[in-house]
Coordinates of C-alpha atoms in Angstrom, one line a residue:
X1 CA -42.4 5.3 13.8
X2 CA -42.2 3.2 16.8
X3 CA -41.2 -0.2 18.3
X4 CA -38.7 -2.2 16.3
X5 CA -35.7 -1.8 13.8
X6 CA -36.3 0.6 11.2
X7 CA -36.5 -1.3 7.6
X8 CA -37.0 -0.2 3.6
X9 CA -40.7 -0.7 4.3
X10 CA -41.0 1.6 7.6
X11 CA -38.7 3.8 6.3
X12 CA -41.0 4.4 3.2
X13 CA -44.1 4.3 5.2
X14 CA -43.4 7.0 7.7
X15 CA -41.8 9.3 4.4
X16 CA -44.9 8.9 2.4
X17 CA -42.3 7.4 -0.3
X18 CA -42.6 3.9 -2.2
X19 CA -40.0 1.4 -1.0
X20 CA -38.1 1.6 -4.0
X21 CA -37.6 5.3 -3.8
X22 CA -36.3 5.0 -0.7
X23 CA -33.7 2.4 -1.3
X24 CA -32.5 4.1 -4.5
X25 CA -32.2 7.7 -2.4
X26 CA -30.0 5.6 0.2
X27 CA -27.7 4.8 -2.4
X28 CA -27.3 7.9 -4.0
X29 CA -29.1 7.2 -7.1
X30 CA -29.3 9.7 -9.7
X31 CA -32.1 9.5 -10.4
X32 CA -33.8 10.5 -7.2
X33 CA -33.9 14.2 -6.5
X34 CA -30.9 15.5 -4.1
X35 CA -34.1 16.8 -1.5
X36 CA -35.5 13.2 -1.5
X37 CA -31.9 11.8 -0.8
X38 CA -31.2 14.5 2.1
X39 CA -34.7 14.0 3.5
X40 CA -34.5 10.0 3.3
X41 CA -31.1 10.2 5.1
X42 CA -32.0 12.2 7.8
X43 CA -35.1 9.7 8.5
X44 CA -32.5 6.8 8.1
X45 CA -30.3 8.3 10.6
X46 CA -33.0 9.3 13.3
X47 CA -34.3 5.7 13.4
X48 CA -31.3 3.6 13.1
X49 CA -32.1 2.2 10.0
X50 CA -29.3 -0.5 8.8
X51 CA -29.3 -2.4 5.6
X52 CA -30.4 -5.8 6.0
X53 CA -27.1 -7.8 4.9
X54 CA -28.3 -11.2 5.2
X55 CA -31.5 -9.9 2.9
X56 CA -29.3 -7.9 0.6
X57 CA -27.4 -11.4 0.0
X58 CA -30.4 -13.5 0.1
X59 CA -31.5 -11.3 -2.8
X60 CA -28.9 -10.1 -4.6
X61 CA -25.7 -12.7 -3.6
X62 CA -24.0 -9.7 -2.4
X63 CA -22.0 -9.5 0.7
X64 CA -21.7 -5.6 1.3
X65 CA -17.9 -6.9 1.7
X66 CA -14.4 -6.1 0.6
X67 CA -11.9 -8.1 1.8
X68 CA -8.1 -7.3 2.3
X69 CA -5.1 -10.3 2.2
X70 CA -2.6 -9.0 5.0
X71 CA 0.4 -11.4 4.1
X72 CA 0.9 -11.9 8.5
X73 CA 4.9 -12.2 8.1
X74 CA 5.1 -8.4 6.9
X75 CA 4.1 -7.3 9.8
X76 CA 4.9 -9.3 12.5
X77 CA 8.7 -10.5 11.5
X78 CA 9.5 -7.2 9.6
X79 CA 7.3 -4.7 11.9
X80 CA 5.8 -3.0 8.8
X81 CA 3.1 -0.7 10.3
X82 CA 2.1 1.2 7.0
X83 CA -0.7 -1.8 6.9
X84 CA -2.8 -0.4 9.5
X85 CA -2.7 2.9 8.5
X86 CA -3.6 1.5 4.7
X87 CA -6.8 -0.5 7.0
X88 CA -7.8 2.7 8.0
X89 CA -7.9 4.5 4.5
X90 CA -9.6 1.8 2.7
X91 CA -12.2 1.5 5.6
X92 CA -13.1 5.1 5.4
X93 CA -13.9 5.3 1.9
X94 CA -15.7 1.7 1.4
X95 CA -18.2 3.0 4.2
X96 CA -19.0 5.7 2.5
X97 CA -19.7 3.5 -0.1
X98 CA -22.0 1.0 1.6
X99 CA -19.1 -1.8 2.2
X100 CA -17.2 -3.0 5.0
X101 CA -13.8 -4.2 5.5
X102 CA -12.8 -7.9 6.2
X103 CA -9.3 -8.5 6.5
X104 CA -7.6 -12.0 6.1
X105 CA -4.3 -13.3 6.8
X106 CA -2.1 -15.0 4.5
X107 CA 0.6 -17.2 6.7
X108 CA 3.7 -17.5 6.0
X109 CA 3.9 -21.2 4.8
X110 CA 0.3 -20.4 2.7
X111 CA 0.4 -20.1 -1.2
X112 CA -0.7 -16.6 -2.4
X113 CA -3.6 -18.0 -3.9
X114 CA -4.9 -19.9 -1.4
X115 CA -6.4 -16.7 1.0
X116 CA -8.0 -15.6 -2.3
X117 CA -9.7 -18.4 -3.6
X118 CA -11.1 -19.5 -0.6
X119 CA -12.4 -15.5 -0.6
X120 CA -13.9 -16.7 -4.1
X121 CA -15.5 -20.3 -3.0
X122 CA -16.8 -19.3 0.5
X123 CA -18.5 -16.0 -1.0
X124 CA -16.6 -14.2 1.7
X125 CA -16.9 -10.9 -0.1
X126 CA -17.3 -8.8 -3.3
X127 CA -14.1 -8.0 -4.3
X128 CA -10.7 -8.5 -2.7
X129 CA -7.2 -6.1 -2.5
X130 CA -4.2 -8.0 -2.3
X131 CA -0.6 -6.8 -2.6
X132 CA 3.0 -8.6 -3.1
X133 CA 2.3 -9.0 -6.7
X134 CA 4.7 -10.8 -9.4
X135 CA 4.9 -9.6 -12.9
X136 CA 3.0 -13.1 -14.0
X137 CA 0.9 -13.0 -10.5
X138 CA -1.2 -15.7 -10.2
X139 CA -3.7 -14.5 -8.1
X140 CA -5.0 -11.8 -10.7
X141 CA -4.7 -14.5 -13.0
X142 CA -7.2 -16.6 -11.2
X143 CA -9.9 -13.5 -10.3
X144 CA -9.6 -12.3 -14.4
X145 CA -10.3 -15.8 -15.2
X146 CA -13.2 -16.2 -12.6
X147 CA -14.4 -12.4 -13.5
X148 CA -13.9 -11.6 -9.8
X149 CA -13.5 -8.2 -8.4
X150 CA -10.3 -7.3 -7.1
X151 CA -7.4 -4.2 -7.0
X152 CA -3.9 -5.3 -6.4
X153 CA -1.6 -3.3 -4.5
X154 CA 1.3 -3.4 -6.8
X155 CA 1.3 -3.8 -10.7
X156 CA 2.2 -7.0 -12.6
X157 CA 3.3 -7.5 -16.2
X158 CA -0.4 -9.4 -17.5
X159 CA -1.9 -8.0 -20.8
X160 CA -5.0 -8.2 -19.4
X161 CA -6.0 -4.8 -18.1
X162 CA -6.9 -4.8 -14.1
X163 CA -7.2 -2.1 -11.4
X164 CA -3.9 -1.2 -9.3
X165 CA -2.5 1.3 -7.0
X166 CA 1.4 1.2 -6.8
X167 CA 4.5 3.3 -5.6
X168 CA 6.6 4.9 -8.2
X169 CA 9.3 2.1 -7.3
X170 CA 11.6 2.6 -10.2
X171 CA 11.6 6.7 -9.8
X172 CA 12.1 7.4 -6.6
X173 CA 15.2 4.6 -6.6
X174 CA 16.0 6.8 -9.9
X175 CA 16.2 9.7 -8.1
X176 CA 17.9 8.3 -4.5
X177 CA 20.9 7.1 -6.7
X178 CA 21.1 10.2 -8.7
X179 CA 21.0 12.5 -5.7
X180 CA 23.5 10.3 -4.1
X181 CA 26.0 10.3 -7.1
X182 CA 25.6 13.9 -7.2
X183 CA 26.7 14.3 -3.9
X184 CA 30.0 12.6 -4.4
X185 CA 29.3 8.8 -3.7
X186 CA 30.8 6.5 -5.7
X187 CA 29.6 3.0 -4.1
X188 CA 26.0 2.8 -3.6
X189 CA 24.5 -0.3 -2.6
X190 CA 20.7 -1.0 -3.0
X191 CA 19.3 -3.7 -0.2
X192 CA 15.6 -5.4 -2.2
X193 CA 13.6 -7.6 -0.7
X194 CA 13.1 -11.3 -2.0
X195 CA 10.6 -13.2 -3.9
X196 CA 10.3 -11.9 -7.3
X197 CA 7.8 -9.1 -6.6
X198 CA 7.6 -6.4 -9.4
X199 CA 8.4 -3.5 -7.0
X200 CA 11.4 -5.7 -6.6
X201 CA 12.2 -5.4 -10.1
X202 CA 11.5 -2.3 -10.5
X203 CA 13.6 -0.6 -7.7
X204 CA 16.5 -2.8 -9.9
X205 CA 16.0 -1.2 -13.2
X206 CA 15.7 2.4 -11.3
X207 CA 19.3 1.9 -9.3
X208 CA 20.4 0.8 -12.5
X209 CA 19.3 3.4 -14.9
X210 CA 20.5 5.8 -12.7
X211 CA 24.1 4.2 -12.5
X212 CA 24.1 4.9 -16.3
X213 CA 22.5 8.5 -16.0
X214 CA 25.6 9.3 -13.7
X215 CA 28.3 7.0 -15.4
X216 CA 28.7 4.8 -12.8
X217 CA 29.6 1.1 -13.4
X218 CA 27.4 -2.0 -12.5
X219 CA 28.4 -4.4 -10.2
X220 CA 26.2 -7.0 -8.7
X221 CA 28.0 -7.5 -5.8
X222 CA 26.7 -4.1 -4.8
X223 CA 22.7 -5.6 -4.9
X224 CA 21.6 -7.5 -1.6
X225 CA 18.6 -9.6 -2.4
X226 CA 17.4 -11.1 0.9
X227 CA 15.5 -10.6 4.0
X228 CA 15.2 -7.0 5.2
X229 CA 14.3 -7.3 9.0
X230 CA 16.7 -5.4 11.4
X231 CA 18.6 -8.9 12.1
X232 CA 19.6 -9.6 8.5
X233 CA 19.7 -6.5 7.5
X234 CA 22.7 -5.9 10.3
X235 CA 24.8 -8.3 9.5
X236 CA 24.3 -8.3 5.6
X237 CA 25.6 -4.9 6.3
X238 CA 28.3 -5.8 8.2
X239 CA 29.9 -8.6 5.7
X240 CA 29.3 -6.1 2.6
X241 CA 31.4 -3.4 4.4
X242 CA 34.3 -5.8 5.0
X243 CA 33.9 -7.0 1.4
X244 CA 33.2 -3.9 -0.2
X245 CA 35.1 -0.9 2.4
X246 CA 34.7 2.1 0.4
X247 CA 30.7 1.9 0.2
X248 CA 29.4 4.9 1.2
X249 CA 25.9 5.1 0.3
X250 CA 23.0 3.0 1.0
X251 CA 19.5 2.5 -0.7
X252 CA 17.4 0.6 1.9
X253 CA 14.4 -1.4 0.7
X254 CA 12.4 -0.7 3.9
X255 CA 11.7 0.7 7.2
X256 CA 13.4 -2.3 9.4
X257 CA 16.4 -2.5 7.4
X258 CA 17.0 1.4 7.8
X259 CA 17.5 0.5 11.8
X260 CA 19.4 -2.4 10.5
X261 CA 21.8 -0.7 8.3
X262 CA 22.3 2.0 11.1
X263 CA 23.2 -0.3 14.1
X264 CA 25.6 -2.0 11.4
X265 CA 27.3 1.5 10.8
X266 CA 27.6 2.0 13.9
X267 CA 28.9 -1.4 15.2
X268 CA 31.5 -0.8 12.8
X269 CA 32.4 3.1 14.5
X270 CA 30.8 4.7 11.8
X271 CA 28.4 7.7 11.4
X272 CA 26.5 9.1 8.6
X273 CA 27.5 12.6 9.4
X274 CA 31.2 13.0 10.4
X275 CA 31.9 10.2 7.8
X276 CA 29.6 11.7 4.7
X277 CA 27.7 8.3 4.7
X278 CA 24.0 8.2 2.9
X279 CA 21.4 6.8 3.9
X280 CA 18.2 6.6 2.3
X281 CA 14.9 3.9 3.2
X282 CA 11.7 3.6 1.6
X283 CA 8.4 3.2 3.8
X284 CA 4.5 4.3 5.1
X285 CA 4.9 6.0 8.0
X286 CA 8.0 8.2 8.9
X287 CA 9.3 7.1 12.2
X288 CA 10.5 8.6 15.4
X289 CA 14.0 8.2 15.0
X290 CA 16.1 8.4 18.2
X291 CA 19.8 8.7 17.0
X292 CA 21.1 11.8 15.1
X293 CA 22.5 9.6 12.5
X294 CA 21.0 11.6 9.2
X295 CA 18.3 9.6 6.8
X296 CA 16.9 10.4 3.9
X297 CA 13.2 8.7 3.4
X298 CA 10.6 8.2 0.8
X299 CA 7.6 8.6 2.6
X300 CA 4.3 7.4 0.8
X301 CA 1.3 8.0 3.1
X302 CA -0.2 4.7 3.6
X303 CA -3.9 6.6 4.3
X304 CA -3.7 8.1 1.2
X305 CA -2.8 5.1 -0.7
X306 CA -6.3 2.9 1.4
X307 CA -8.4 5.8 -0.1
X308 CA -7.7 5.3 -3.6
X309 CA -8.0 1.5 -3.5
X310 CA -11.4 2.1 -1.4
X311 CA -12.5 4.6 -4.5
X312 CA -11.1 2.2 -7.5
X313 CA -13.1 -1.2 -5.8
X314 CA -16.5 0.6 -5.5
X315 CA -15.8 2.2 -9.0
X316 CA -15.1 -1.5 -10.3
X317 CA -17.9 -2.7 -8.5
X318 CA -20.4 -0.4 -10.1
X319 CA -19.1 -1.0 -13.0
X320 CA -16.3 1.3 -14.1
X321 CA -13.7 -0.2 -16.6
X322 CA -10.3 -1.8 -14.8
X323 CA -8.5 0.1 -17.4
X324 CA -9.5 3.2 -15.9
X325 CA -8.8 2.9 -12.3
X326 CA -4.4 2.2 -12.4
X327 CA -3.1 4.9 -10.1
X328 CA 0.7 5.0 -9.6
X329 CA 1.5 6.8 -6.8
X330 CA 5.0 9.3 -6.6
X331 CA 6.8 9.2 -3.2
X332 CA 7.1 12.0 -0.8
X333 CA 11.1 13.2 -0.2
X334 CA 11.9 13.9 3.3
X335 CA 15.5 14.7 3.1
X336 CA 16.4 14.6 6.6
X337 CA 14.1 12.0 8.8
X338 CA 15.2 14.0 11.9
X339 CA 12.6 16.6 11.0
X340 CA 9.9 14.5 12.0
X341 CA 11.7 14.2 15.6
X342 CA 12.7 17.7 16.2
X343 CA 9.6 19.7 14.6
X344 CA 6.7 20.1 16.6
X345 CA 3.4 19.7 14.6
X346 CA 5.7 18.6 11.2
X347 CA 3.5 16.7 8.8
X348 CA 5.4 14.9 6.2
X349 CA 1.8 14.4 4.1
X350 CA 2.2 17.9 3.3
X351 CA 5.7 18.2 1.4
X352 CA 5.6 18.4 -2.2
X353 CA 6.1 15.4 -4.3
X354 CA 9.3 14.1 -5.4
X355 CA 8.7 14.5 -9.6

């Protein structure tokens, strides 16, 4: 073979293979023998055969594409890096598969559904991963209704069966507060986001089941609802402490309002260790932390987490029933973050799971 880009017909002509063998052997088909496969991939990969796309789509109206809301304020106000690392996961698998990645940001003053439905109209790709989801979400509304492809990151409360991948939320809030109780604390607070996500809700009904597991009373005053960057986090903080004095625990919803609720402990002359405080944060990727101020963290490997939503989209895309492909994901415990600091080679992806 020689001269030009390597195509189906080429391909099939220097193998001594039809041009339909040769396109089911590139995509793993079953049906071809696992020799044939092997021997048409190693042909592939000495020319530099590529699919077509803009044939594939002319044909088929496939786009060979997935394509992945990043909601823009998460990252740049809040600093949440776990997205990236998700990026990389969800890459990996879906090139395995035959698909790339598009990614496509949602701005803050943009409607949820209006990144996905111009995903839909403009044929941008085959299926789409979005996350922030609401019990009554409407963007899963609108891609059941249009019979459009999607995962969300994050369940919602719609009787329609879809795909998902989520945190165990309401556990491992379950099992902060317990731990916490257990360990003498008395006035725990729990710092949630806003907006009316589910994981919202569910990190509620966790602090509070586990208030009643340990026979502690509920008071709202000890629930911040608001915005979790390092900023707010601080002073909301700083006011609850001179409202509420003898809190000595604190359930943070994320990794900026850890730092927060640290710089506001110890503005105020306090530290987690002489003073038995707790602190405990929730996020993707455990952080370098430079004080010796003691935090617990519920680490869920963000990697791991772009994998499986790679492997449930190209299961829902060749077919596989949405009912089958709902992963909920338990957190990793790391009881002191310091670990990760002082522990050369320490890799927090390897610690059992919190049950």
């Amino acid at each position: 073979m020689t001269g030009g880009r390597a195509n189906l017909r080429t391909l099939a002509e220097h193998l001594g293979l039809s041009i339909s063998t040769v396109s089911r052997a590139l995509k793993n088909g079953p049906e071809v023998r696992p020799e044939t496969i092997e021997r048409v991939k190693q042909a592939a990969a000495q020319f530099g055969y590529v699919p077509n796309i803009g044939g594939i789509h002319l044909r088929t109206g496939r786009t060979l594409k997935v394509c992945s809301i990043l909601y823009a304020p998460e990252v740049g106000d809040y600093g949440e890096p776990g997205f990236l690392a998700q990026v990389e996961g969800m890459s990996n698998g879906l090139e395995k598969a035959g698909y790339n990645l598009i990614v496509l940001a949602q701005t803050g003053h943009q409607a949820p559904l209006e990144s996905v439905r111009k995903v839909y109209d403009q044929r941008l790709a085959d299926a789409i991963v979005f996350s922030r989801t609401t019990p009554m979400d409407e963007r899963a509304r609108f891609c059941l209704e249009k019979e459009f492809p999607f995962v969300s990151f994050g369940r919602t409360e719609l009787q329609t069966p879809h795909a998902f991948v989520d945190h165990d939320d309401e556990s491992a809030v379950f099992d902060a507060v317990v731990q916490m109780a257990r360990g003498g604390h008395r006035r725990i607070v729990l710092l949630n986001p806003p907006g009316g996500l589910t994981y919202v809700g569910l990190r509620l009904r966790g602090y509070q089941r586990a208030l009643a597991e340990v026979g502690l009373p509920w008071t709202e005053s000890m629930v911040y609802q608001g915005d979790l960057s390092v900023r707010a986090t601080r002073e909301a903080v700083k006011q609850l402490l001179v409202r509420e004095p003898s809190t000595t625990a604190f359930v943070c919803g994320n990794q900026m309002s850890i730092v927060g609720t640290l710089e506001a402990l110890l503005e105020n002359g306090m530290d987690t260790q002489r003073d038995g405080l707790s602190v405990v944060g929730f996020g993707g990727m455990p952080f370098l932390t430079l004080s010796e101020q003691r935090v617990t963290y519920y680490y869920q490997p963000q990697v791991r987490v772009g994998t499986i939503l790679a492997n449930h989209l190209t299961a829902l895309l060749n077919g596989h029933p949405a009912e089958t492909l709902q992963t909920v994901l338990p957190y990793v415990r790391i009881d002191d973050l310091r670990v990760f600091r002082t522990h050369h080679g320490f890799d927090p992806a390897k610690l059992p799971q919190q049950s």
